[in-house]
XYZ file of C-alpha atoms in Angstrom:
643
model
C 108.975 -21.867 -51.574
C 111.594 -19.252 -51.877
C 113.437 -18.258 -48.683
C 113.317 -14.654 -47.990
C 112.261 -11.966 -45.370
C 108.677 -11.821 -44.945
C 107.151 -8.610 -43.297
C 104.201 -6.600 -44.143
C 102.633 -3.536 -42.086
C 99.232 -4.345 -40.638
C 97.409 -2.779 -37.659
C 94.316 -4.690 -36.869
C 92.365 -4.895 -33.596
C 90.793 -8.266 -32.897
C 88.375 -9.455 -30.029
C 89.332 -12.250 -27.960
C 89.992 -13.425 -24.666
C 93.277 -12.842 -22.157
C 93.870 -14.887 -19.205
C 94.157 -12.991 -15.879
C 96.322 -14.185 -13.035
C 95.976 -17.972 -12.298
C 93.298 -18.818 -14.791
C 90.495 -16.159 -14.688
C 89.327 -14.950 -18.013
C 87.975 -11.669 -19.296
C 87.244 -10.280 -22.832
C 90.117 -8.091 -24.014
C 91.670 -6.991 -27.286
C 94.114 -8.313 -29.430
C 96.166 -6.118 -31.859
C 97.796 -7.259 -34.851
C 100.886 -5.377 -36.063
C 102.719 -6.508 -39.132
C 103.474 -10.266 -39.085
C 102.157 -10.771 -35.474
C 99.355 -10.310 -33.163
C 99.753 -9.678 -29.318
C 97.774 -9.472 -26.203
C 98.818 -8.335 -22.702
C 99.539 -10.897 -19.919
C 98.347 -10.247 -16.376
C 101.308 -11.584 -14.303
C 100.488 -12.452 -10.770
C 101.785 -9.665 -8.434
C 103.123 -11.956 -5.793
C 105.209 -15.207 -6.195
C 108.834 -16.761 -6.276
C 110.577 -18.937 -8.609
C 109.269 -22.409 -8.587
C 106.125 -24.411 -8.840
C 103.206 -25.154 -6.487
C 101.192 -28.559 -6.977
C 97.607 -27.790 -7.301
C 95.454 -30.412 -5.502
C 93.037 -32.474 -7.287
C 90.353 -31.275 -4.925
C 90.815 -28.153 -6.909
C 91.625 -29.289 -10.414
C 89.109 -32.196 -10.466
C 91.978 -34.268 -12.038
C 92.111 -37.649 -9.777
C 93.872 -39.707 -12.644
C 96.024 -42.642 -11.491
C 98.327 -44.630 -13.762
C 97.834 -47.913 -11.870
C 100.097 -50.978 -12.362
C 99.618 -53.847 -10.216
C 102.526 -55.964 -8.626
C 101.348 -59.250 -10.702
C 101.343 -57.220 -13.920
C 104.552 -55.659 -13.197
C 106.152 -58.964 -12.366
C 104.666 -60.859 -15.643
C 105.968 -57.916 -17.972
C 108.663 -55.529 -16.480
C 108.285 -53.326 -19.856
C 105.168 -52.078 -18.175
C 107.362 -50.204 -15.290
C 108.377 -47.581 -17.920
C 105.223 -46.170 -17.353
C 103.176 -43.732 -19.501
C 103.036 -40.075 -20.245
C 101.086 -36.858 -20.977
C 100.166 -34.638 -23.790
C 99.016 -30.873 -23.588
C 97.187 -29.176 -26.405
C 94.100 -27.133 -26.926
C 92.036 -29.537 -28.820
C 88.598 -27.963 -28.988
C 90.277 -24.200 -29.660
C 88.567 -22.520 -26.716
C 91.744 -20.724 -25.789
C 92.532 -23.000 -22.703
C 95.186 -25.764 -22.654
C 93.678 -29.497 -22.167
C 95.254 -32.515 -20.853
C 95.578 -36.321 -21.990
C 96.962 -38.722 -19.702
C 97.949 -42.338 -20.776
C 97.146 -45.382 -18.599
C 98.468 -48.811 -18.638
C 95.292 -50.511 -17.807
C 92.924 -49.135 -20.624
C 91.733 -46.009 -18.372
C 93.503 -43.126 -20.535
C 91.753 -39.811 -19.774
C 91.080 -36.586 -21.601
C 90.511 -33.528 -19.490
C 88.967 -30.289 -20.622
C 90.400 -26.858 -19.162
C 87.309 -24.800 -17.928
C 89.833 -22.090 -16.570
C 90.673 -21.159 -12.944
C 92.750 -24.382 -12.541
C 89.457 -26.395 -13.003
C 89.153 -29.254 -15.627
C 86.450 -31.723 -16.562
C 86.539 -35.265 -17.588
C 85.939 -35.277 -21.359
C 87.141 -38.915 -22.205
C 83.825 -39.578 -23.833
C 84.941 -37.366 -26.713
C 87.535 -40.258 -27.681
C 86.647 -43.168 -29.322
C 86.106 -46.587 -27.399
C 89.101 -48.073 -28.655
C 91.321 -46.153 -26.566
C 90.417 -48.284 -23.644
C 91.530 -51.597 -25.402
C 95.211 -50.737 -25.678
C 98.108 -50.342 -22.864
C 98.943 -46.599 -23.840
C 102.544 -45.517 -23.178
C 102.836 -42.080 -24.599
C 100.800 -39.208 -26.595
C 101.292 -35.981 -28.335
C 98.774 -33.510 -29.780
C 99.589 -32.605 -33.358
C 97.909 -31.368 -36.455
C 99.095 -34.252 -38.839
C 96.686 -33.032 -41.693
C 97.017 -29.377 -41.676
C 93.439 -28.372 -40.929
C 94.383 -26.403 -37.801
C 92.758 -28.821 -35.376
C 95.055 -30.784 -32.980
C 94.867 -34.581 -33.480
C 95.907 -36.965 -31.036
C 98.555 -39.673 -31.457
C 98.984 -42.521 -28.842
C 101.747 -44.916 -28.653
C 100.827 -48.338 -27.459
C 102.473 -51.528 -26.143
C 102.156 -54.235 -28.951
C 99.947 -52.249 -31.460
C 102.244 -49.418 -32.496
C 100.577 -45.829 -32.674
C 96.778 -44.971 -32.420
C 95.747 -41.916 -34.422
C 92.570 -40.184 -33.418
C 91.571 -37.481 -35.938
C 90.121 -34.330 -34.582
C 86.632 -33.918 -36.211
C 86.541 -30.059 -35.560
C 83.528 -30.335 -33.071
C 85.440 -31.220 -29.983
C 85.457 -35.103 -30.692
C 87.802 -37.515 -31.989
C 87.563 -40.405 -34.435
C 89.969 -43.399 -34.795
C 91.905 -42.965 -38.214
C 94.621 -45.342 -37.475
C 94.015 -47.642 -40.377
C 94.211 -44.665 -43.007
C 96.919 -42.976 -41.130
C 99.090 -46.361 -41.398
C 100.769 -46.217 -38.012
C 99.766 -49.671 -36.573
C 102.512 -52.163 -35.954
C 103.032 -55.017 -33.530
C 105.800 -53.130 -31.639
C 105.994 -51.504 -28.209
C 105.726 -47.794 -29.144
C 107.236 -45.567 -26.705
C 108.199 -41.630 -27.380
C 106.939 -39.917 -30.602
C 108.567 -36.996 -32.226
C 107.224 -34.950 -35.197
C 109.107 -32.719 -37.717
C 109.399 -31.844 -41.235
C 112.257 -33.954 -42.010
C 112.261 -33.649 -45.927
C 111.312 -29.856 -46.202
C 108.113 -30.332 -47.917
C 106.067 -28.648 -45.130
C 104.433 -31.708 -43.729
C 104.964 -33.156 -40.204
C 106.552 -36.394 -40.189
C 106.553 -38.988 -37.425
C 109.362 -40.824 -35.713
C 108.539 -43.670 -33.377
C 110.917 -45.287 -30.780
C 110.345 -49.084 -30.292
C 111.063 -50.841 -27.093
C 109.961 -54.486 -26.594
C 106.593 -55.917 -25.810
C 108.246 -58.092 -23.383
C 111.409 -58.875 -21.922
C 112.909 -62.278 -22.066
C 113.921 -62.134 -18.372
C 110.158 -62.524 -17.373
C 109.739 -65.932 -19.233
C 111.416 -67.828 -16.475
C 113.555 -69.903 -18.808
C 115.649 -69.436 -21.820
C 116.082 -72.360 -24.478
C 119.613 -73.192 -25.193
C 121.112 -75.977 -26.988
C 124.607 -77.701 -26.769
C 125.838 -78.531 -30.366
C 129.431 -80.115 -30.422
C 130.070 -79.098 -27.062
C 129.015 -75.528 -27.807
C 126.234 -73.561 -26.305
C 123.687 -72.320 -28.864
C 120.435 -70.579 -28.690
C 117.133 -72.285 -29.744
C 116.284 -71.449 -33.339
C 113.411 -69.273 -32.248
C 115.385 -66.996 -30.278
C 118.417 -66.290 -32.668
C 116.937 -63.191 -33.909
C 116.070 -61.916 -30.400
C 119.216 -62.963 -28.250
C 122.960 -62.834 -28.959
C 125.338 -64.706 -26.994
C 128.430 -62.849 -25.707
C 131.540 -63.701 -23.568
C 129.800 -62.072 -20.677
C 126.319 -63.685 -21.201
C 123.148 -63.250 -23.115
C 122.028 -60.055 -24.221
C 118.584 -59.300 -25.913
C 117.859 -57.288 -28.832
C 115.142 -54.501 -28.834
C 112.780 -53.589 -31.932
C 113.367 -51.274 -34.713
C 112.196 -47.674 -34.631
C 110.035 -46.445 -37.443
C 110.369 -43.094 -39.370
C 106.967 -42.199 -41.081
C 106.836 -39.671 -43.840
C 103.458 -37.749 -43.972
C 101.601 -36.972 -47.120
C 100.214 -33.717 -45.943
C 96.805 -35.359 -45.560
C 97.784 -37.448 -42.159
C 98.708 -40.692 -44.114
C 101.962 -42.066 -43.109
C 104.479 -44.127 -45.076
C 107.198 -46.064 -43.261
C 110.732 -45.457 -44.454
C 113.066 -48.389 -45.324
C 116.110 -48.599 -42.795
C 118.326 -50.059 -45.675
C 117.436 -48.029 -48.911
C 119.742 -44.989 -48.207
C 117.456 -42.573 -45.989
C 119.737 -43.634 -42.850
C 123.554 -43.807 -43.683
C 126.514 -44.609 -41.463
C 129.294 -42.494 -40.506
C 131.053 -43.164 -43.876
C 127.788 -42.302 -45.619
C 126.968 -45.715 -46.732
C 123.570 -47.286 -46.498
C 122.790 -49.354 -43.499
C 122.638 -53.060 -43.849
C 119.956 -53.566 -41.479
C 117.756 -51.971 -39.036
C 118.846 -51.138 -35.929
C 117.168 -53.434 -33.195
C 117.494 -51.222 -30.156
C 115.790 -50.619 -26.915
C 114.251 -47.250 -27.993
C 112.859 -45.123 -25.182
C 112.658 -41.677 -26.479
C 113.769 -39.513 -29.403
C 113.652 -35.701 -30.561
C 114.128 -33.609 -33.545
C 116.421 -30.844 -33.162
C 118.605 -28.822 -35.274
C 122.100 -29.929 -33.732
C 124.502 -28.440 -36.374
C 122.490 -25.257 -37.037
C 121.757 -25.784 -40.848
C 118.048 -25.406 -40.371
C 117.131 -28.921 -40.822
C 115.819 -31.124 -37.871
C 118.419 -33.740 -36.891
C 117.407 -36.601 -34.582
C 118.676 -37.845 -31.153
C 117.528 -41.204 -30.086
C 117.973 -42.559 -26.545
C 118.305 -46.337 -26.252
C 118.120 -48.330 -23.103
C 120.339 -51.084 -21.820
C 123.317 -52.045 -23.875
C 122.066 -50.787 -27.391
C 123.797 -47.458 -28.224
C 122.366 -43.878 -28.730
C 121.722 -42.933 -32.182
C 122.477 -39.448 -33.304
C 121.350 -38.660 -37.018
C 122.310 -35.532 -38.981
C 119.749 -34.626 -41.603
C 120.902 -33.015 -44.950
C 117.658 -31.079 -45.071
C 116.022 -33.283 -47.819
C 115.138 -36.075 -45.063
C 118.308 -38.241 -45.663
C 120.169 -38.913 -42.300
C 123.815 -39.831 -41.454
C 125.269 -41.035 -38.415
C 127.150 -38.162 -36.645
C 131.005 -38.264 -37.046
C 132.311 -40.777 -34.447
C 134.770 -38.140 -32.958
C 132.056 -35.585 -32.286
C 130.789 -37.238 -29.223
C 133.214 -39.708 -27.553
C 130.834 -41.265 -25.047
C 127.133 -41.528 -24.089
C 124.900 -42.569 -21.174
C 124.403 -46.322 -20.684
C 120.711 -46.505 -19.876
C 119.572 -43.328 -21.869
C 115.942 -42.479 -20.735
C 115.452 -38.717 -22.048
C 117.127 -35.893 -23.662
C 116.610 -32.208 -24.195
C 118.614 -29.341 -25.844
C 119.329 -25.916 -24.893
C 121.870 -23.132 -25.455
C 122.916 -23.637 -21.810
C 125.580 -20.910 -22.004
C 123.962 -18.550 -24.292
C 127.033 -18.835 -26.881
C 124.766 -19.339 -29.873
C 125.410 -22.936 -30.128
C 122.968 -25.835 -28.992
C 124.049 -27.947 -26.041
C 122.056 -31.159 -24.864
C 121.613 -33.512 -21.610
C 120.833 -37.193 -21.696
C 119.592 -38.876 -18.564
C 120.647 -42.217 -16.913
C 119.923 -43.635 -13.444
C 122.781 -42.519 -11.078
C 121.775 -41.931 -7.440
C 122.328 -38.356 -6.157
C 123.499 -39.957 -2.685
C 127.127 -41.108 -2.919
C 126.160 -43.713 0.085
C 123.204 -45.254 -1.739
C 125.382 -45.727 -5.031
C 127.739 -48.143 -2.810
C 124.698 -50.218 -1.951
C 123.689 -50.510 -5.638
C 124.888 -52.828 -8.269
C 125.908 -50.824 -11.473
C 123.542 -51.393 -14.281
C 126.520 -51.115 -16.526
C 126.577 -53.635 -19.408
C 129.908 -55.518 -19.544
C 130.789 -55.412 -23.229
C 134.375 -56.577 -24.084
C 136.279 -54.099 -26.480
C 139.738 -53.355 -27.100
C 141.111 -50.639 -24.893
C 142.197 -47.351 -26.934
C 140.163 -48.223 -30.038
C 139.415 -44.893 -31.943
C 136.140 -46.346 -33.044
C 134.747 -47.142 -29.606
C 132.063 -44.669 -28.170
C 131.834 -45.872 -24.428
C 128.565 -45.939 -22.727
C 128.642 -44.619 -19.016
C 125.987 -45.145 -16.377
C 125.393 -41.366 -15.313
C 123.810 -38.389 -16.982
C 125.849 -36.649 -19.777
C 125.810 -32.894 -20.411
C 127.366 -32.094 -23.995
C 128.382 -28.519 -24.413
C 128.913 -27.644 -28.279
C 132.368 -26.395 -28.964
C 131.131 -24.467 -32.371
C 133.079 -26.935 -34.770
C 130.611 -29.937 -34.913
C 131.976 -31.769 -31.795
C 131.067 -31.495 -28.271
C 132.705 -31.692 -24.787
C 130.965 -33.733 -21.878
C 130.865 -31.555 -18.746
C 128.025 -33.315 -16.519
C 130.472 -33.550 -13.645
C 131.915 -30.091 -13.776
C 128.322 -28.544 -14.075
C 126.751 -30.492 -11.151
C 124.231 -32.473 -13.076
C 125.845 -35.963 -13.466
C 123.185 -37.607 -10.984
C 119.589 -37.233 -10.512
C 118.521 -40.705 -9.514
C 116.551 -42.914 -11.616
C 115.623 -40.375 -14.152
C 113.283 -40.330 -17.209
C 112.850 -36.957 -18.904
C 115.051 -33.686 -18.572
C 113.332 -30.320 -19.468
C 115.352 -27.143 -19.978
C 112.770 -24.413 -18.993
C 113.704 -20.986 -17.708
C 111.902 -21.347 -14.302
C 113.151 -18.149 -12.640
C 113.105 -15.979 -15.976
C 116.665 -14.902 -15.627
C 117.623 -15.680 -19.413
C 119.260 -19.044 -18.636
C 117.202 -22.183 -19.030
C 117.178 -24.403 -15.932
C 116.517 -28.276 -15.546
C 113.478 -29.987 -14.509
C 113.877 -33.777 -14.235
C 111.027 -36.383 -13.771
C 112.501 -39.271 -11.544
C 111.625 -42.404 -9.627
C 111.049 -46.164 -9.851
C 108.715 -48.620 -7.897
C 111.672 -50.512 -6.605
C 115.322 -50.142 -6.401
C 116.507 -53.242 -8.609
C 120.039 -52.379 -8.139
C 120.024 -52.994 -4.305
C 122.816 -55.486 -3.981
C 121.438 -56.788 -0.373
C 117.973 -57.469 -1.931
C 119.623 -59.180 -4.890
C 121.539 -61.493 -2.797
C 118.356 -62.456 -0.778
C 116.524 -63.272 -4.133
C 119.385 -65.231 -5.601
C 119.446 -67.429 -2.175
C 115.629 -67.939 -2.831
C 115.622 -68.729 -6.381
C 115.295 -72.424 -7.472
C 114.970 -74.149 -10.737
C 111.346 -75.249 -11.776
C 110.915 -79.049 -12.570
C 111.334 -79.620 -16.451
C 108.520 -81.854 -16.519
C 106.177 -78.947 -15.335
C 104.093 -77.774 -18.580
C 105.496 -74.372 -19.671
C 102.452 -72.590 -19.064
C 102.176 -73.718 -15.332
C 105.866 -72.954 -14.884
C 105.385 -69.544 -16.240
C 102.350 -68.728 -13.799
C 104.638 -70.161 -10.846
C 107.732 -68.074 -12.024
C 105.621 -64.912 -12.274
C 104.433 -65.218 -8.830
C 107.744 -65.857 -7.468
C 109.265 -62.752 -9.214
C 106.250 -60.769 -7.568
C 107.327 -62.084 -4.269
C 110.928 -61.140 -4.902
C 110.087 -57.800 -6.138
C 108.829 -57.000 -2.673
C 112.245 -57.529 -1.247
C 113.649 -54.569 -3.196
C 113.563 -51.038 -1.225
C 110.995 -48.547 -2.438
C 112.872 -46.167 -4.942
C 110.482 -43.135 -5.261
C 112.222 -39.950 -5.422
C 111.351 -36.098 -6.094
C 111.110 -34.117 -9.367
C 114.805 -32.913 -9.418
C 115.384 -29.301 -10.303
C 118.778 -27.469 -11.031
C 119.239 -23.767 -11.332
C 121.255 -22.697 -14.179
C 123.974 -20.164 -12.785
C 124.871 -18.836 -16.210
C 128.491 -20.072 -16.058
C 128.007 -23.826 -16.995
C 127.268 -24.488 -13.296
C 124.005 -25.836 -11.774
C 122.773 -25.753 -8.299
C 119.980 -28.198 -6.879
C 116.644 -26.302 -6.170
C 114.408 -29.258 -5.622
C 112.934 -28.240 -2.344
C 113.035 -24.413 -2.958
C 111.119 -24.885 -6.179
C 108.516 -26.971 -4.685
C 108.949 -30.276 -6.426
C 110.304 -32.329 -3.396
C 107.396 -34.671 -3.083
C 108.299 -38.096 -3.495
C 106.983 -40.431 -6.269
C 107.481 -42.290 -9.629
C 107.264 -39.384 -11.817
C 107.715 -40.380 -15.388
C 106.132 -38.730 -18.583
C 105.975 -34.910 -18.073
C 104.679 -32.273 -20.356
C 105.057 -28.367 -20.167
C 102.506 -25.751 -21.141
C 100.773 -22.486 -19.896
C 97.581 -24.046 -18.161
C 96.617 -20.535 -16.691
C 97.567 -18.135 -19.317
C 99.979 -16.108 -17.472
C 102.812 -16.586 -19.983
C 105.005 -18.908 -18.153
C 105.295 -22.765 -18.333
C 103.298 -24.973 -15.828
C 103.537 -28.740 -16.168
C 101.771 -31.964 -15.651
C 103.477 -35.185 -14.785
C 101.979 -38.825 -14.895
C 102.765 -40.711 -11.788
C 102.930 -44.414 -11.399
C 100.376 -45.795 -8.942
C 99.619 -42.164 -7.633
C 97.739 -39.078 -8.590
C 99.177 -37.150 -11.386
C 100.699 -33.938 -10.357
C 99.513 -30.736 -11.688
C 102.130 -27.732 -11.032
C 101.617 -24.111 -11.417
C 104.669 -22.036 -12.146
C 104.762 -19.123 -9.285
C 107.426 -16.834 -11.104
C 106.293 -13.230 -11.306
C 109.494 -12.256 -13.467
C 108.496 -10.289 -16.815
C 108.163 -12.610 -19.669
C 107.319 -12.839 -23.439
C 105.304 -15.997 -24.697
C 105.531 -16.850 -28.365
C 103.385 -18.953 -30.309
C 103.726 -19.476 -34.164
C 101.083 -19.840 -36.908
C 102.746 -21.217 -39.930
C 101.340 -21.833 -43.455
C 99.579 -24.958 -43.918
C 100.054 -27.924 -43.536
C 102.796 -27.361 -40.800
C 100.454 -24.895 -39.014
C 102.224 -24.929 -35.752
C 105.540 -23.741 -37.095
C 107.384 -26.916 -35.808
C 111.113 -26.892 -36.592
C 111.239 -22.795 -36.415
C 113.988 -21.132 -34.479
C 112.721 -18.231 -32.440
C 115.178 -15.636 -31.231
C 114.400 -12.904 -28.712
C 116.949 -9.907 -28.994
C 117.449 -7.427 -26.264
C 115.568 -9.281 -23.211
C 117.291 -10.463 -19.978
C 120.420 -11.422 -21.808
C 121.532 -10.252 -25.326
C 119.964 -13.003 -26.974
C 117.771 -16.091 -26.350
C 117.258 -18.715 -28.953
C 114.769 -21.822 -28.611
C 113.435 -24.038 -31.221
C 109.669 -25.215 -31.636
C 109.254 -28.798 -31.322
C 106.453 -31.184 -31.321
C 106.724 -34.453 -28.967
C 109.798 -35.810 -28.071
C 109.421 -35.715 -24.470
C 109.676 -38.856 -22.667
C 106.347 -40.414 -23.771
C 105.015 -36.983 -23.775
C 104.394 -33.943 -25.685
C 104.587 -30.096 -24.593
C 102.397 -27.323 -25.698
C 104.133 -25.502 -28.732
C 104.756 -22.480 -26.930
C 108.176 -20.730 -26.099
C 108.812 -18.465 -23.160
C 111.716 -15.836 -22.873
C 112.934 -13.736 -20.088
C 112.290 -10.000 -20.653
C 114.473 -8.918 -17.869
C 114.401 -5.231 -17.004
C 113.613 -4.395 -20.604
C 109.864 -3.130 -20.784
C 110.010 -2.495 -24.627
C 111.982 -2.346 -27.482
C 112.975 -6.199 -27.994
C 112.681 -7.932 -31.158
C 111.584 -11.472 -32.061
C 113.051 -13.259 -34.889
C 111.661 -16.313 -36.412
C 113.441 -18.534 -38.924
C 110.819 -20.861 -40.309
C 111.769 -24.399 -41.301
C 111.474 -23.413 -45.070
C 114.147 -20.551 -44.544
C 111.680 -17.562 -44.641
C 112.258 -15.059 -41.688
C 109.734 -13.128 -39.781
C 110.936 -10.048 -37.590
C 108.784 -8.338 -35.094
C 110.037 -5.047 -33.480
C 109.190 -3.183 -30.450
C 107.991 -6.285 -28.432
C 107.235 -5.320 -25.017
C 107.345 -7.288 -21.672
C 104.400 -9.330 -20.351
C 103.034 -9.946 -23.725
C 101.890 -13.259 -25.569
C 102.916 -12.863 -29.138
C 101.803 -14.852 -32.019
C 104.014 -14.678 -35.042
C 102.360 -15.565 -38.466
C 104.423 -17.080 -41.388
C 103.533 -14.849 -44.425
C 103.921 -16.118 -47.944
C 106.992 -14.870 -49.976
C 106.160 -12.786 -53.075
C-alpha cells in the first residue's frame, strides 16, 4: 500500500455506550468526524494521583496463582510465576481479564461494569486446564476483528485459542503451528515484515533447571573433567564452574489467517553486528521481549531480556523482517538478570528511551546481606567487544545518534528489589510517563546467612541409591532448605517522573505499598474513565485489581487499522498541544512480562480543553491527522485506504 496522508471529511452520529465514573454505563452518542470517532469521558470529580486496590468482595475475582513448596523445590522455573492479559473478547465495550495458573486453574473473567466481574472460564476449551500456563495475550491473529487468546505454557509452547465470535473460544493450536516442547514465557506481536499481519515472537526459558536434579554427571578423561555426553548440549564447563544453556526463542511469521511458520535462526533473518547470518540459534534463558521502533524508522525492532549469564539481544529491523544485532558500541552494558523492559520518551526530547529490570534491593543494608547474583565470566579487561552485564536496573537515554547513555543511578531508579515488569504510564497525567514496577519473590535466595546454614546441612546421597529415589530425597531436602531463606515479598514499586531525567519514589503515596510476590501485570481502562488501571497476578495470594484515581484531564486513543492488523499495532501516535508540546507513544501487543495490555494509549491534556491534534503514523507509513481534539474524550482513529 502506498504511503500517504489519509483524511476525509465525515460527520456521523452513532449510538453507543459511554462509561461514567468508576464503571457505570449509560447510552450516549458517538460522533464521527473525519478519520475518527469520539465520545465524552466522565472523569471522577474527586481523586488523587495513584491507585486504589479494589477488594475481591467487590470485583468477584478471588483468583490465586498457587504454587506449593514441593512443586517449587522440584522445579524452580515455576517460581517465575504467571501473567495476565486484558482484552474485550466479547465486544461488549468492557475490558475482560484472563489470569494464568501454574496448576491448571487459569481463569477468564467477564467485565459486567461497576467493578464487577463474573467467572467465564467455561467459555474456554477444557485443554487449558491441562497446562502449566505462564503468559497470555489477547490479539486478533486472523484479522476477523475478534480477539483471540494466546497462552504460553511450560513444556508445550504456545496454546492458540480462536475466538468463535459468539463469546467462546476453540483450540486452534495445531492449525496455528505454535506447539513446541519449550518453556514459553513472554509473547510479543508486531508486523515485522510489513505485510500487514501480526507476527509472533516467543521467549523460551527452560522446562527445568539442572540444579533441581541433585546430581550432575561428569567424567574424567585423561585427567580432564568432562561432561557426560547427554549433557554436552545443555551445559558448558568454564573456569569458574558449570553454566547451563537456556532454550532458543522462536519468531513465527503469520500468513494473515492465524497460521504461523517458525523462522530459521541461521538462514539470514537474524544477523550479527557485521551483517553476517548467525551460525546457530542463541540458547538463552528468555524471560521477556518487546517490539518497539528503537531507531525511529517505522519498523518494529526487538529487545529480548535474558536471565542469568546469557546476554540480552537487541535486534534492529530493516523494515522487511531482517534483524541485525545493534551496533556493539550503541549500548555498552546491560542488566545481568534481565526480567522485563519498557520504552518511553522519558524526557520528551523526541527519542525513545528504555529501562530494563534486575533484582537489586532498594535497601543498602539488605544488599550487604545478599550474595550477588552476578555470573563470574572471565573476560579481558578493556576489550572493545565486551558488553558487561551488571546486576542492577539500567535506564538508557537515547542520544539521538543511534547510541544510548546509561543513567539509572543518576535518575534514581537503579534499584527496585526483585523486579519483573516495568511499565511506563503517566499516572499523574502531567505529560511525563512514570514507572510502575511489579516486584517480589517467595524467598530471598541471595541471603548469605541462610546459604551458609544450607551448605552446612547438605550431604552427598549414596551412589548406590537408585536415581529416582535419590531425586525424591533431594527434592524434599531442597524444600526444607528453602524454608531457611527469609520471605522476600515486596511492594509494587512506583516512581514519579519529574521531567528532568530524575524520578522520585511514590510507592506509598500512590497506593501500591502492599507486600506480595507481584509478577505478570497488565494495564487497561477497566472502568471506562479514560485512564489506565491494572491487574497483577500474585504468587500464592489473590490477584490485585487496581483502579487509577487520577482526575486530571486526559485523552484516550484507540486505533482501528485496515485488515488484517485491525488494532493498529506498531503505529506511532502523537498528541500535539497537550500538557507538554508533544507526547508520543507506540501501540504494542504483548511484550510485557508474561502479560498483555489493552491496546489503548492515554495522553495528558493538561490545561488545554480543545484545539489539540492527534497524529497517527501507521505501520505502513500512512498518516491520519485528527484536528480540534478536546480533553476528556476517547478517540478511535481509523486507518483509511490511500487513493
